[in-house]
mmCIF file of C-alpha atoms in Angstrom:
data_model
loop_
_atom_site.group_PDB
_atom_site.id
_atom_site.type_symbol
_atom_site.label_atom_id
_atom_site.label_comp_id
_atom_site.label_asym_id
_atom_site.label_seq_id
_atom_site.Cartn_x
_atom_site.Cartn_y
_atom_site.Cartn_z
ATOM 1 C CA MET A 1 -0.418 -64.198 -47.001
ATOM 2 C CA ALA A 2 1.751 -63.304 -43.951
ATOM 3 C CA LYS A 3 5.779 -64.051 -44.742
ATOM 4 C CA GLU A 4 6.063 -66.748 -41.926
ATOM 5 C CA LYS A 5 10.529 -67.251 -42.683
ATOM 6 C CA GLU A 6 13.034 -64.509 -43.519
ATOM 7 C CA HIS A 7 14.290 -65.506 -47.135
ATOM 8 C CA ILE A 8 17.936 -65.842 -48.774
ATOM 9 C CA ASN A 9 19.071 -66.410 -51.415
ATOM 10 C CA LEU A 10 22.167 -68.979 -51.672
ATOM 11 C CA ALA A 11 24.173 -70.300 -54.246
ATOM 12 C CA PHE A 12 26.153 -72.781 -54.700
ATOM 13 C CA ILE A 13 30.280 -72.172 -56.596
ATOM 14 C CA GLY A 14 33.648 -74.119 -56.567
ATOM 15 C CA HIS A 15 35.373 -76.383 -59.126
ATOM 16 C CA VAL A 16 33.327 -78.526 -61.720
ATOM 17 C CA ASP A 17 33.076 -81.987 -61.111
ATOM 18 C CA HIS A 18 33.421 -81.489 -57.304
ATOM 19 C CA GLY A 19 29.875 -82.329 -56.975
ATOM 20 C CA LYS A 20 27.052 -79.238 -56.432
ATOM 21 C CA SER A 21 23.994 -80.618 -57.943
ATOM 22 C CA THR A 22 24.674 -84.263 -55.450
ATOM 23 C CA LEU A 23 24.268 -81.413 -53.113
ATOM 24 C CA VAL A 24 21.882 -79.149 -54.406
ATOM 25 C CA GLY A 25 19.598 -82.606 -55.052
ATOM 26 C CA ARG A 26 20.504 -84.341 -51.223
ATOM 27 C CA LEU A 27 20.106 -81.138 -49.491
ATOM 28 C CA LEU A 28 16.531 -80.474 -51.659
ATOM 29 C CA TYR A 29 16.132 -84.883 -50.411
ATOM 30 C CA ASP A 30 16.544 -84.546 -47.470
ATOM 31 C CA THR A 31 14.873 -81.801 -46.775
ATOM 32 C CA GLY A 32 11.666 -82.851 -47.935
ATOM 33 C CA VAL A 33 11.344 -80.781 -50.905
ATOM 34 C CA ILE A 34 12.053 -84.158 -53.484
ATOM 35 C CA GLU A 35 10.358 -87.695 -53.377
ATOM 36 C CA ASP A 36 12.097 -90.978 -53.907
ATOM 37 C CA LYS A 37 10.628 -90.633 -58.078
ATOM 38 C CA ASP A 38 12.611 -87.640 -59.171
ATOM 39 C CA LEU A 39 16.349 -89.437 -57.552
ATOM 40 C CA GLY A 40 17.533 -90.892 -60.800
ATOM 41 C CA GLU A 41 19.420 -94.617 -60.586
ATOM 42 C CA GLY A 42 23.330 -94.606 -60.053
ATOM 43 C CA GLU A 43 25.427 -92.010 -59.496
ATOM 44 C CA ASP A 44 23.790 -89.530 -61.091
ATOM 45 C CA LYS A 45 21.344 -90.851 -58.574
ATOM 46 C CA PHE A 46 20.305 -86.574 -56.882
ATOM 47 C CA ARG A 47 22.225 -84.856 -59.693
ATOM 48 C CA VAL A 48 19.261 -85.487 -62.504
ATOM 49 C CA ILE A 49 17.253 -83.524 -59.780
ATOM 50 C CA MET A 50 19.062 -80.893 -61.778
ATOM 51 C CA ASP A 51 18.900 -82.187 -64.965
ATOM 52 C CA THR A 52 15.145 -82.367 -64.929
ATOM 53 C CA LEU A 53 15.172 -78.371 -63.720
ATOM 54 C CA GLU A 54 17.538 -77.100 -66.471
ATOM 55 C CA GLU A 55 15.941 -78.325 -68.680
ATOM 56 C CA GLU A 56 12.227 -76.563 -67.615
ATOM 57 C CA ARG A 57 14.299 -74.121 -67.462
ATOM 58 C CA GLU A 58 14.856 -73.494 -70.681
ATOM 59 C CA ARG A 59 11.540 -74.837 -72.063
ATOM 60 C CA GLY A 60 10.070 -71.516 -69.822
ATOM 61 C CA VAL A 61 8.092 -73.964 -67.716
ATOM 62 C CA THR A 62 7.753 -72.286 -65.438
ATOM 63 C CA ILE A 63 9.124 -69.168 -64.311
ATOM 64 C CA ASP A 64 9.884 -69.960 -61.497
ATOM 65 C CA LEU A 65 11.010 -73.521 -59.778
ATOM 66 C CA ALA A 66 9.983 -73.839 -57.082
ATOM 67 C CA HIS A 67 11.640 -76.695 -56.652
ATOM 68 C CA THR A 68 14.866 -75.239 -55.077
ATOM 69 C CA LYS A 69 13.249 -73.674 -53.056
ATOM 70 C CA PHE A 70 13.533 -75.748 -48.907
ATOM 71 C CA GLU A 71 13.718 -74.101 -45.187
ATOM 72 C CA THR A 72 15.318 -74.957 -42.718
ATOM 73 C CA ASP A 73 14.185 -74.208 -39.149
ATOM 74 C CA ASN A 74 14.958 -69.991 -39.239
ATOM 75 C CA TYR A 75 15.090 -69.382 -43.046
ATOM 76 C CA GLU A 76 13.182 -70.026 -46.394
ATOM 77 C CA PHE A 77 16.161 -71.237 -49.649
ATOM 78 C CA THR A 78 16.191 -69.853 -53.031
ATOM 79 C CA ILE A 79 19.262 -71.333 -54.764
ATOM 80 C CA VAL A 80 19.835 -69.566 -57.019
ATOM 81 C CA ASP A 81 20.779 -70.349 -60.543
ATOM 82 C CA CYS A 82 21.021 -74.803 -60.079
ATOM 83 C CA PRO A 83 24.673 -75.622 -61.441
ATOM 84 C CA GLY A 84 24.215 -77.387 -64.417
ATOM 85 C CA HIS A 85 24.772 -75.593 -66.701
ATOM 86 C CA ARG A 86 27.258 -76.366 -69.028
ATOM 87 C CA ASP A 87 28.995 -73.265 -69.378
ATOM 88 C CA PHE A 88 28.205 -72.008 -66.118
ATOM 89 C CA VAL A 89 31.209 -68.876 -64.203
ATOM 90 C CA LYS A 90 29.052 -66.515 -66.897
ATOM 91 C CA ASN A 91 26.021 -68.017 -65.091
ATOM 92 C CA MET A 92 26.977 -67.971 -61.938
ATOM 93 C CA ILE A 93 28.024 -64.403 -62.163
ATOM 94 C CA THR A 94 24.695 -63.857 -62.488
ATOM 95 C CA GLY A 95 23.658 -65.884 -60.221
ATOM 96 C CA ALA A 96 26.681 -65.211 -57.301
ATOM 97 C CA SER A 97 25.074 -60.964 -58.120
ATOM 98 C CA GLN A 98 22.236 -61.760 -56.648
ATOM 99 C CA ALA A 99 22.741 -64.638 -53.426
ATOM 100 C CA ASP A 100 22.623 -64.008 -49.839
ATOM 101 C CA ALA A 101 25.472 -66.154 -49.123
ATOM 102 C CA ALA A 102 27.232 -68.780 -50.965
ATOM 103 C CA ILE A 103 28.446 -72.462 -50.385
ATOM 104 C CA LEU A 104 32.056 -73.364 -51.476
ATOM 105 C CA VAL A 105 32.143 -77.116 -52.770
ATOM 106 C CA VAL A 106 35.751 -78.461 -52.714
ATOM 107 C CA ALA A 107 36.350 -81.580 -53.653
ATOM 108 C CA ALA A 108 38.570 -83.896 -50.677
ATOM 109 C CA ASP A 109 40.771 -85.622 -53.514
ATOM 110 C CA ASP A 110 41.181 -82.682 -55.672
ATOM 111 C CA GLY A 111 41.128 -79.669 -52.823
ATOM 112 C CA VAL A 112 41.813 -76.565 -54.490
ATOM 113 C CA MET A 113 41.068 -76.071 -58.525
ATOM 114 C CA PRO A 114 41.856 -73.206 -60.687
ATOM 115 C CA GLN A 115 37.324 -72.909 -60.645
ATOM 116 C CA THR A 116 37.146 -72.583 -57.182
ATOM 117 C CA LYS A 117 39.829 -69.539 -57.149
ATOM 118 C CA GLU A 118 38.007 -68.117 -59.866
ATOM 119 C CA HIS A 119 34.512 -68.299 -57.895
ATOM 120 C CA ALA A 120 36.290 -67.420 -54.486
ATOM 121 C CA PHE A 121 37.455 -64.780 -56.279
ATOM 122 C CA LEU A 122 34.650 -63.951 -57.468
ATOM 123 C CA ALA A 123 31.622 -64.599 -54.635
ATOM 124 C CA LYS A 124 34.064 -61.597 -52.864
ATOM 125 C CA THR A 125 34.266 -58.903 -55.103
ATOM 126 C CA LEU A 126 30.461 -59.071 -56.710
ATOM 127 C CA GLY A 127 29.951 -59.494 -52.454
ATOM 128 C CA ILE A 128 28.781 -62.196 -50.968
ATOM 129 C CA ASP A 129 30.297 -62.264 -47.403
ATOM 130 C CA GLN A 130 29.192 -65.176 -46.011
ATOM 131 C CA LEU A 131 30.288 -68.364 -47.284
ATOM 132 C CA ILE A 132 29.560 -71.986 -46.448
ATOM 133 C CA VAL A 133 33.274 -74.875 -47.085
ATOM 134 C CA ALA A 134 31.260 -78.112 -47.811
ATOM 135 C CA ILE A 135 34.379 -80.327 -48.414
ATOM 136 C CA ASN A 136 32.934 -83.002 -50.886
ATOM 137 C CA LYS A 137 33.359 -86.550 -52.009
ATOM 138 C CA MET A 138 34.884 -87.217 -47.948
ATOM 139 C CA ASP A 139 34.009 -90.595 -48.838
ATOM 140 C CA LEU A 140 36.678 -91.575 -51.752
ATOM 141 C CA VAL A 141 39.533 -90.319 -49.523
ATOM 142 C CA ASP A 142 38.144 -92.359 -46.723
ATOM 143 C CA TYR A 143 37.294 -90.229 -44.381
ATOM 144 C CA ASP A 144 40.248 -88.944 -43.833
ATOM 145 C CA GLU A 145 41.160 -86.703 -40.981
ATOM 146 C CA ASN A 146 44.578 -85.748 -42.448
ATOM 147 C CA ARG A 147 43.264 -85.149 -45.930
ATOM 148 C CA TYR A 148 40.100 -82.884 -44.309
ATOM 149 C CA GLU A 149 43.463 -80.677 -42.781
ATOM 150 C CA GLU A 150 44.889 -80.411 -44.908
ATOM 151 C CA VAL A 151 41.437 -79.371 -47.716
ATOM 152 C CA LYS A 152 40.625 -77.433 -45.182
ATOM 153 C CA GLN A 153 44.720 -75.669 -44.661
ATOM 154 C CA GLU A 154 44.907 -75.137 -48.640
ATOM 155 C CA VAL A 155 41.302 -73.587 -48.792
ATOM 156 C CA ALA A 156 41.479 -71.850 -46.086
ATOM 157 C CA GLU A 157 45.120 -70.037 -47.429
ATOM 158 C CA LEU A 158 43.212 -68.783 -50.768
ATOM 159 C CA LEU A 159 39.537 -67.404 -49.166
ATOM 160 C CA LYS A 160 42.302 -65.146 -46.804
ATOM 161 C CA THR A 161 44.651 -63.443 -49.709
ATOM 162 C CA ILE A 162 41.310 -62.409 -51.593
ATOM 163 C CA GLY A 163 39.809 -60.820 -47.277
ATOM 164 C CA TYR A 164 37.735 -63.288 -45.788
ATOM 165 C CA ASN A 165 37.197 -64.004 -41.964
ATOM 166 C CA VAL A 166 38.393 -67.664 -41.839
ATOM 167 C CA ASP A 167 37.453 -67.653 -38.855
ATOM 168 C CA GLU A 168 34.401 -67.001 -39.015
ATOM 169 C CA ILE A 169 34.720 -70.004 -42.044
ATOM 170 C CA PRO A 170 32.607 -73.323 -41.307
ATOM 171 C CA PHE A 171 34.424 -76.344 -42.991
ATOM 172 C CA ILE A 172 32.014 -78.586 -43.605
ATOM 173 C CA PRO A 173 32.927 -82.385 -43.915
ATOM 174 C CA ILE A 174 30.472 -84.204 -46.517
ATOM 175 C CA SER A 175 29.934 -86.719 -48.499
ATOM 176 C CA ALA A 176 27.086 -85.061 -50.793
ATOM 177 C CA PHE A 177 26.226 -89.026 -52.664
ATOM 178 C CA GLU A 178 26.085 -90.694 -49.155
ATOM 179 C CA GLY A 179 24.214 -87.977 -47.322
ATOM 180 C CA ASP A 180 27.018 -86.914 -44.465
ATOM 181 C CA ASN A 181 26.981 -84.017 -42.719
ATOM 182 C CA VAL A 182 24.085 -82.475 -44.916
ATOM 183 C CA VAL A 183 21.096 -83.551 -42.897
ATOM 184 C CA GLU A 184 22.154 -85.552 -40.526
ATOM 185 C CA LYS A 185 25.478 -85.758 -38.533
ATOM 186 C CA SER A 186 27.749 -88.191 -39.975
ATOM 187 C CA ASP A 187 29.695 -91.240 -37.460
ATOM 188 C CA ASN A 188 32.062 -91.352 -39.875
ATOM 189 C CA THR A 189 34.382 -88.901 -39.471
ATOM 190 C CA PRO A 190 34.073 -88.881 -35.351
ATOM 191 C CA TRP A 191 36.956 -85.947 -34.859
ATOM 192 C CA TYR A 192 34.387 -83.573 -36.648
ATOM 193 C CA ASP A 193 32.871 -82.002 -33.600
ATOM 194 C CA GLY A 194 31.606 -78.649 -36.025
ATOM 195 C CA PRO A 195 27.727 -78.064 -37.336
ATOM 196 C CA THR A 196 25.963 -80.397 -40.352
ATOM 197 C CA LEU A 197 25.952 -77.827 -43.413
ATOM 198 C CA LEU A 198 22.169 -77.559 -42.863
ATOM 199 C CA GLU A 199 23.830 -76.280 -38.817
ATOM 200 C CA ALA A 200 25.667 -74.489 -40.767
ATOM 201 C CA LEU A 201 22.894 -73.063 -42.616
ATOM 202 C CA ASP A 202 21.102 -71.703 -40.375
ATOM 203 C CA ASP A 203 23.640 -70.266 -38.489
ATOM 204 C CA LEU A 204 23.443 -68.160 -41.490
ATOM 205 C CA GLU A 205 22.612 -64.129 -40.473
ATOM 206 C CA PRO A 206 19.506 -62.553 -42.945
ATOM 207 C CA PRO A 207 20.615 -60.029 -45.597
ATOM 208 C CA GLU A 208 19.783 -56.780 -44.874
ATOM 209 C CA LYS A 209 17.264 -54.721 -46.677
ATOM 210 C CA PRO A 210 17.337 -51.378 -48.179
ATOM 211 C CA VAL A 211 13.764 -51.213 -49.173
ATOM 212 C CA ASP A 212 14.871 -46.747 -47.852
ATOM 213 C CA LYS A 213 16.510 -47.220 -51.628
ATOM 214 C CA PRO A 214 14.810 -46.561 -55.159
ATOM 215 C CA LEU A 215 13.912 -49.712 -56.014
ATOM 216 C CA ARG A 216 15.614 -51.404 -58.235
ATOM 217 C CA ILE A 217 14.726 -55.134 -59.772
ATOM 218 C CA PRO A 218 17.136 -56.524 -62.830
ATOM 219 C CA ILE A 219 15.418 -58.448 -64.472
ATOM 220 C CA GLN A 220 15.975 -62.261 -65.836
ATOM 221 C CA ASP A 221 13.507 -62.827 -68.878
ATOM 222 C CA VAL A 222 10.869 -61.529 -69.190
ATOM 223 C CA TYR A 223 7.709 -64.256 -70.366
ATOM 224 C CA SER A 224 4.622 -63.136 -72.997
ATOM 225 C CA ILE A 225 2.140 -65.425 -69.945
ATOM 226 C CA THR A 226 -1.481 -66.182 -72.142
ATOM 227 C CA GLY A 227 -4.717 -64.567 -70.194
ATOM 228 C CA VAL A 228 -2.056 -62.481 -67.967
ATOM 229 C CA GLY A 229 1.058 -59.851 -70.761
ATOM 230 C CA THR A 230 3.875 -59.291 -70.491
ATOM 231 C CA VAL A 231 5.237 -60.358 -67.439
ATOM 232 C CA PRO A 232 9.070 -59.517 -66.359
ATOM 233 C CA VAL A 233 10.893 -61.664 -63.592
ATOM 234 C CA GLY A 234 13.529 -61.254 -60.947
ATOM 235 C CA ARG A 235 14.981 -60.375 -58.173
ATOM 236 C CA VAL A 236 14.322 -56.827 -56.136
ATOM 237 C CA GLU A 237 17.416 -55.879 -54.900
ATOM 238 C CA THR A 238 16.782 -52.110 -53.713
ATOM 239 C CA GLY A 239 13.602 -50.335 -52.566
ATOM 240 C CA VAL A 240 9.874 -51.337 -52.702
ATOM 241 C CA LEU A 241 7.181 -52.448 -55.412
ATOM 242 C CA GLU A 242 4.113 -52.754 -54.696
ATOM 243 C CA VAL A 243 1.253 -53.227 -56.942
ATOM 244 C CA GLY A 244 -0.194 -50.407 -58.625
ATOM 245 C CA ASP A 245 3.493 -48.630 -59.192
ATOM 246 C CA THR A 246 4.629 -47.457 -62.391
ATOM 247 C CA VAL A 247 7.180 -48.327 -63.468
ATOM 248 C CA ARG A 248 10.622 -47.847 -65.782
ATOM 249 C CA PHE A 249 12.510 -50.322 -66.633
ATOM 250 C CA GLU A 250 16.190 -48.375 -68.152
ATOM 251 C CA PRO A 251 18.521 -48.263 -71.041
ATOM 252 C CA ALA A 252 14.909 -49.597 -73.082
ATOM 253 C CA TYR A 253 12.766 -45.830 -71.700
ATOM 254 C CA THR A 254 16.099 -44.305 -72.399
ATOM 255 C CA ALA A 255 17.530 -45.491 -75.619
ATOM 256 C CA THR A 256 13.964 -45.354 -77.154
ATOM 257 C CA GLY A 257 13.246 -42.108 -76.709
ATOM 258 C CA GLY A 258 10.103 -42.683 -73.118
ATOM 259 C CA ARG A 259 8.945 -44.705 -76.328
ATOM 260 C CA LYS A 260 8.711 -47.601 -74.667
ATOM 261 C CA GLY A 261 9.764 -49.796 -71.380
ATOM 262 C CA GLU A 262 6.986 -47.916 -68.957
ATOM 263 C CA GLY A 263 3.756 -49.129 -67.567
ATOM 264 C CA GLU A 264 0.997 -49.752 -64.203
ATOM 265 C CA VAL A 265 1.739 -52.813 -62.272
ATOM 266 C CA ARG A 266 -1.119 -55.259 -62.313
ATOM 267 C CA SER A 267 0.207 -57.554 -60.256
ATOM 268 C CA ILE A 268 3.045 -59.732 -58.050
ATOM 269 C CA GLU A 269 4.175 -62.840 -57.599
ATOM 270 C CA MET A 270 6.049 -65.129 -55.332
ATOM 271 C CA HIS A 271 6.842 -68.291 -55.398
ATOM 272 C CA HIS A 272 3.299 -68.684 -57.253
ATOM 273 C CA GLU A 273 1.567 -67.203 -54.776
ATOM 274 C CA GLU A 274 0.489 -63.391 -55.469
ATOM 275 C CA ILE A 275 1.278 -60.856 -53.108
ATOM 276 C CA GLU A 276 0.628 -57.602 -52.957
ATOM 277 C CA ARG A 277 3.953 -55.820 -52.623
ATOM 278 C CA ALA A 278 7.835 -57.104 -52.513
ATOM 279 C CA GLU A 279 11.459 -56.293 -51.111
ATOM 280 C CA PRO A 280 14.094 -56.951 -51.001
ATOM 281 C CA GLY A 281 14.768 -60.427 -51.602
ATOM 282 C CA ASP A 282 12.082 -61.325 -52.986
ATOM 283 C CA ASN A 283 12.329 -63.438 -56.324
ATOM 284 C CA ILE A 284 8.729 -61.631 -58.250
ATOM 285 C CA GLY A 285 7.637 -62.117 -61.652
ATOM 286 C CA PHE A 286 4.645 -59.406 -61.714
ATOM 287 C CA ASN A 287 2.904 -58.450 -64.969
ATOM 288 C CA VAL A 288 3.175 -55.309 -67.028
ATOM 289 C CA LYS A 289 -0.191 -53.569 -68.569
ATOM 290 C CA GLY A 290 1.521 -51.392 -71.018
ATOM 291 C CA VAL A 291 4.776 -52.141 -71.668
ATOM 292 C CA GLY A 292 5.349 -55.620 -74.116
ATOM 293 C CA LYS A 293 6.888 -58.269 -74.392
ATOM 294 C CA ASN A 294 9.745 -56.798 -76.767
ATOM 295 C CA ASP A 295 10.378 -53.711 -75.587
ATOM 296 C CA ILE A 296 12.467 -55.112 -72.742
ATOM 297 C CA SER A 297 14.913 -57.561 -72.357
ATOM 298 C CA ARG A 298 16.593 -59.831 -70.056
ATOM 299 C CA GLY A 299 19.683 -57.150 -68.426
ATOM 300 C CA ASP A 300 16.869 -53.792 -68.735
ATOM 301 C CA VAL A 301 16.115 -53.067 -64.839
ATOM 302 C CA ALA A 302 13.109 -52.127 -63.323
ATOM 303 C CA CYS A 303 12.806 -48.291 -61.244
ATOM 304 C CA HIS A 304 9.860 -45.704 -60.271
ATOM 305 C CA PRO A 305 10.199 -43.047 -63.012
ATOM 306 C CA ASP A 306 10.979 -40.258 -59.928
ATOM 307 C CA GLU A 307 14.555 -42.492 -58.951
ATOM 308 C CA PRO A 308 15.190 -43.789 -62.319
ATOM 309 C CA ALA A 309 18.082 -46.284 -62.477
ATOM 310 C CA THR A 310 20.978 -45.276 -63.609
ATOM 311 C CA VAL A 311 22.134 -44.867 -67.714
ATOM 312 C CA VAL A 312 25.821 -44.881 -68.278
ATOM 313 C CA THR A 313 25.416 -44.704 -72.618
ATOM 314 C CA PRO A 314 28.367 -44.266 -74.652
ATOM 315 C CA ASP A 315 28.218 -40.603 -74.176
ATOM 316 C CA ASP A 316 29.237 -41.417 -71.134
ATOM 317 C CA THR A 317 32.154 -43.147 -69.025
ATOM 318 C CA PHE A 318 32.759 -44.111 -65.415
ATOM 319 C CA ILE A 319 34.986 -45.047 -63.377
ATOM 320 C CA ALA A 320 35.443 -47.883 -62.140
ATOM 321 C CA GLN A 321 38.419 -50.434 -59.634
ATOM 322 C CA ILE A 322 39.021 -54.205 -61.189
ATOM 323 C CA VAL A 323 41.410 -56.657 -59.670
ATOM 324 C CA VAL A 324 42.378 -58.871 -62.805
ATOM 325 C CA LEU A 325 41.452 -62.455 -62.526
ATOM 326 C CA GLN A 326 43.529 -64.163 -64.661
ATOM 327 C CA HIS A 327 44.522 -63.058 -68.586
ATOM 328 C CA PRO A 328 46.447 -65.024 -70.637
ATOM 329 C CA SER A 329 48.501 -61.448 -71.324
ATOM 330 C CA ALA A 330 48.060 -58.234 -70.445
ATOM 331 C CA ILE A 331 44.876 -55.543 -70.647
ATOM 332 C CA THR A 332 45.991 -52.063 -72.279
ATOM 333 C CA ALA A 333 43.315 -49.618 -73.248
ATOM 334 C CA GLY A 334 41.449 -49.790 -75.677
ATOM 335 C CA TYR A 335 40.295 -53.869 -74.684
ATOM 336 C CA THR A 336 36.822 -53.903 -74.960
ATOM 337 C CA PRO A 337 35.830 -57.528 -73.212
ATOM 338 C CA VAL A 338 32.001 -57.707 -71.876
ATOM 339 C CA PHE A 339 31.451 -56.514 -68.249
ATOM 340 C CA HIS A 340 28.729 -58.827 -66.765
ATOM 341 C CA CYS A 341 26.591 -56.547 -64.507
ATOM 342 C CA HIS A 342 23.509 -57.782 -62.784
ATOM 343 C CA THR A 343 22.051 -59.638 -65.269
ATOM 344 C CA ALA A 344 22.958 -56.890 -67.935
ATOM 345 C CA GLN A 345 25.749 -58.484 -70.854
ATOM 346 C CA VAL A 346 27.170 -55.415 -72.233
ATOM 347 C CA ALA A 347 30.955 -54.879 -74.191
ATOM 348 C CA CYS A 348 32.527 -51.954 -72.405
ATOM 349 C CA LYS A 349 35.730 -50.453 -72.960
ATOM 350 C CA PHE A 350 39.002 -49.300 -71.178
ATOM 351 C CA GLU A 351 39.297 -45.800 -72.250
ATOM 352 C CA GLU A 352 42.665 -45.523 -69.575
ATOM 353 C CA LEU A 353 44.345 -47.396 -67.060
ATOM 354 C CA ILE A 354 44.911 -44.017 -64.561
ATOM 355 C CA GLU A 355 46.501 -45.663 -62.105
ATOM 356 C CA LYS A 356 47.520 -49.569 -60.496
ATOM 357 C CA ILE A 357 46.538 -49.617 -56.893
ATOM 358 C CA ASP A 358 47.804 -52.890 -54.176
ATOM 359 C CA PRO A 359 44.553 -55.266 -53.698
ATOM 360 C CA ALA A 360 45.310 -55.554 -50.096
ATOM 361 C CA THR A 361 45.972 -51.473 -48.819
ATOM 362 C CA GLY A 362 44.346 -49.948 -51.770
ATOM 363 C CA GLU A 363 47.263 -47.416 -52.252
ATOM 364 C CA VAL A 364 48.499 -45.569 -55.406
ATOM 365 C CA ILE A 365 51.734 -48.174 -56.887
ATOM 366 C CA GLU A 366 51.835 -46.690 -60.379
ATOM 367 C CA GLU A 367 50.398 -44.075 -62.008
ATOM 368 C CA ASN A 368 49.282 -44.271 -65.990
ATOM 369 C CA PRO A 369 50.693 -47.356 -66.155
ATOM 370 C CA ASP A 370 50.649 -49.055 -70.179
ATOM 371 C CA PHE A 371 49.669 -52.375 -69.205
ATOM 372 C CA LEU A 372 47.772 -54.621 -66.363
ATOM 373 C CA LYS A 373 48.728 -58.487 -66.075
ATOM 374 C CA THR A 374 46.715 -61.743 -63.792
ATOM 375 C CA GLY A 375 46.743 -60.556 -60.274
ATOM 376 C CA GLU A 376 46.227 -56.662 -60.552
ATOM 377 C CA ALA A 377 44.162 -53.640 -59.761
ATOM 378 C CA ALA A 378 43.823 -51.130 -60.857
ATOM 379 C CA LYS A 379 41.282 -47.808 -61.161
ATOM 380 C CA VAL A 380 40.349 -47.621 -65.049
ATOM 381 C CA ARG A 381 37.544 -45.865 -67.377
ATOM 382 C CA ILE A 382 35.809 -47.125 -69.443
ATOM 383 C CA ARG A 383 33.197 -45.982 -71.739
ATOM 384 C CA PRO A 384 30.265 -48.840 -72.855
ATOM 385 C CA THR A 385 29.567 -50.007 -76.279
ATOM 386 C CA LYS A 386 25.230 -49.411 -76.161
ATOM 387 C CA PRO A 387 23.494 -47.962 -72.240
ATOM 388 C CA MET A 388 23.095 -49.734 -69.453
ATOM 389 C CA VAL A 389 22.342 -49.300 -66.058
ATOM 390 C CA ILE A 390 25.295 -49.394 -63.618
ATOM 391 C CA GLU A 391 24.865 -48.062 -60.688
ATOM 392 C CA GLU A 392 27.892 -46.768 -57.902
ATOM 393 C CA VAL A 393 29.014 -48.910 -55.828
ATOM 394 C CA SER A 394 29.219 -46.376 -53.317
ATOM 395 C CA PHE A 395 24.797 -45.607 -53.727
ATOM 396 C CA ILE A 396 23.430 -48.791 -54.753
ATOM 397 C CA PRO A 397 25.826 -52.223 -53.970
ATOM 398 C CA GLN A 398 23.945 -53.881 -55.685
ATOM 399 C CA LEU A 399 24.126 -52.463 -59.076
ATOM 400 C CA GLY A 400 27.915 -51.610 -58.426
ATOM 401 C CA ARG A 401 29.500 -54.125 -58.646
ATOM 402 C CA PHE A 402 30.790 -56.028 -62.202
ATOM 403 C CA ALA A 403 32.638 -59.387 -63.912
ATOM 404 C CA ILE A 404 34.766 -59.410 -66.907
ATOM 405 C CA ARG A 405 34.566 -61.682 -69.537
ATOM 406 C CA ASP A 406 36.410 -62.524 -72.174
ATOM 407 C CA MET A 407 38.001 -65.757 -74.940
ATOM 408 C CA GLY A 408 35.136 -67.521 -72.306
ATOM 409 C CA GLN A 409 36.826 -66.840 -68.863
ATOM 410 C CA THR A 410 36.514 -64.351 -66.039
ATOM 411 C CA VAL A 411 39.913 -62.540 -66.208
ATOM 412 C CA ALA A 412 38.661 -58.919 -64.364
ATOM 413 C CA ALA A 413 35.951 -58.453 -61.665
ATOM 414 C CA GLY A 414 35.194 -54.964 -59.661
ATOM 415 C CA MET A 415 33.391 -51.999 -59.089
ATOM 416 C CA CYS A 416 31.727 -49.375 -59.858
ATOM 417 C CA VAL A 417 33.339 -46.044 -57.747
ATOM 418 C CA LYS A 418 31.933 -42.839 -60.020
ATOM 419 C CA ILE A 419 29.719 -42.227 -62.789
ATOM 420 C CA GLU A 420 30.254 -39.622 -65.559
ATOM 421 C CA LYS A 421 28.429 -38.129 -67.805
ATOM 422 C CA GLU A 422 28.262 -36.544 -70.412
ATOM 423 C CA GLU A 423 27.793 -33.323 -70.524
#
């Protein structure tokens, strides 16, 4: 089967209750993916779609949610990590780390809220350079142009400080519930002459495909399917996977001394169709002979044995550059929060605070600081508590970025600049 259109993974981010689920539902409905029978009642009309998908995902009914795929004239989109989760940020990190572009949803009545900042910051740190801002719930502010301008200004200021070029970002006044400017231009905003959301999606740049890099597929889930066998599911970040390839799963392979975690690819499936070859950006399930469901797990990375993924063990360290997003007190040496890197979640220890740097310029402000506070950036030495795959950001950026979570919130985000293997 020839692939007709370029594929883009799209994340919906933004503060809780700003209408992400409703917007996803509306977009899928207006592009004909969802029918009337799938809709709920009243104000939950569109949100129901996402809740159904959540249940479907939690029950593991389907490997990949066909619903969350929609097309524009130019592209085929997959919506990554539906935003219905209660603990959204944790999942948002996994979703955003796979996204090529994001829609930042900001409610016109609330404006910028704490999670708006957190998600925007994470999106940038996780390498999402293409952003569309949807100023939602315009119906609640009577489609007032002044209010739109106020919120636009507020969001633009935030995005500038993070390092986005706001001149390239469309700010679209929408009502996800009423459908204004989502697919069709709205008569309620005669003062707005920019693109609809669908047009803005069509204007995105397709992601570059790093096919010449070594194969890396972070595993999201592993299924055992009757009659098929072990089926890991994930997104190809770099390289190419073909039927017949031998793949190795790290750190499972290293951790078992090479006894488990290597096998032959029998088949590859994308959107319920078999394919012979998968490239970067493809969300796939693939059947591996010789690997049991319990040999591998979420957070492992599939690679080719001749170019294996880099495993950092508790004997090793890596140098990271981080920005502290929010911490109630301060980060000191010895602190051991959870690092979310691609699909892995591993507790890692701050071994040493090397230097504090200016987040805007990268210049060193202070050598060997005693602690780091909210808003500060630094170079630090990190030691994982168990083996994990992480790559230097200069080599494979998709596997070199991470978020740091503790106490139910994202305390910092950063990237791996150098891996130090124990001799």
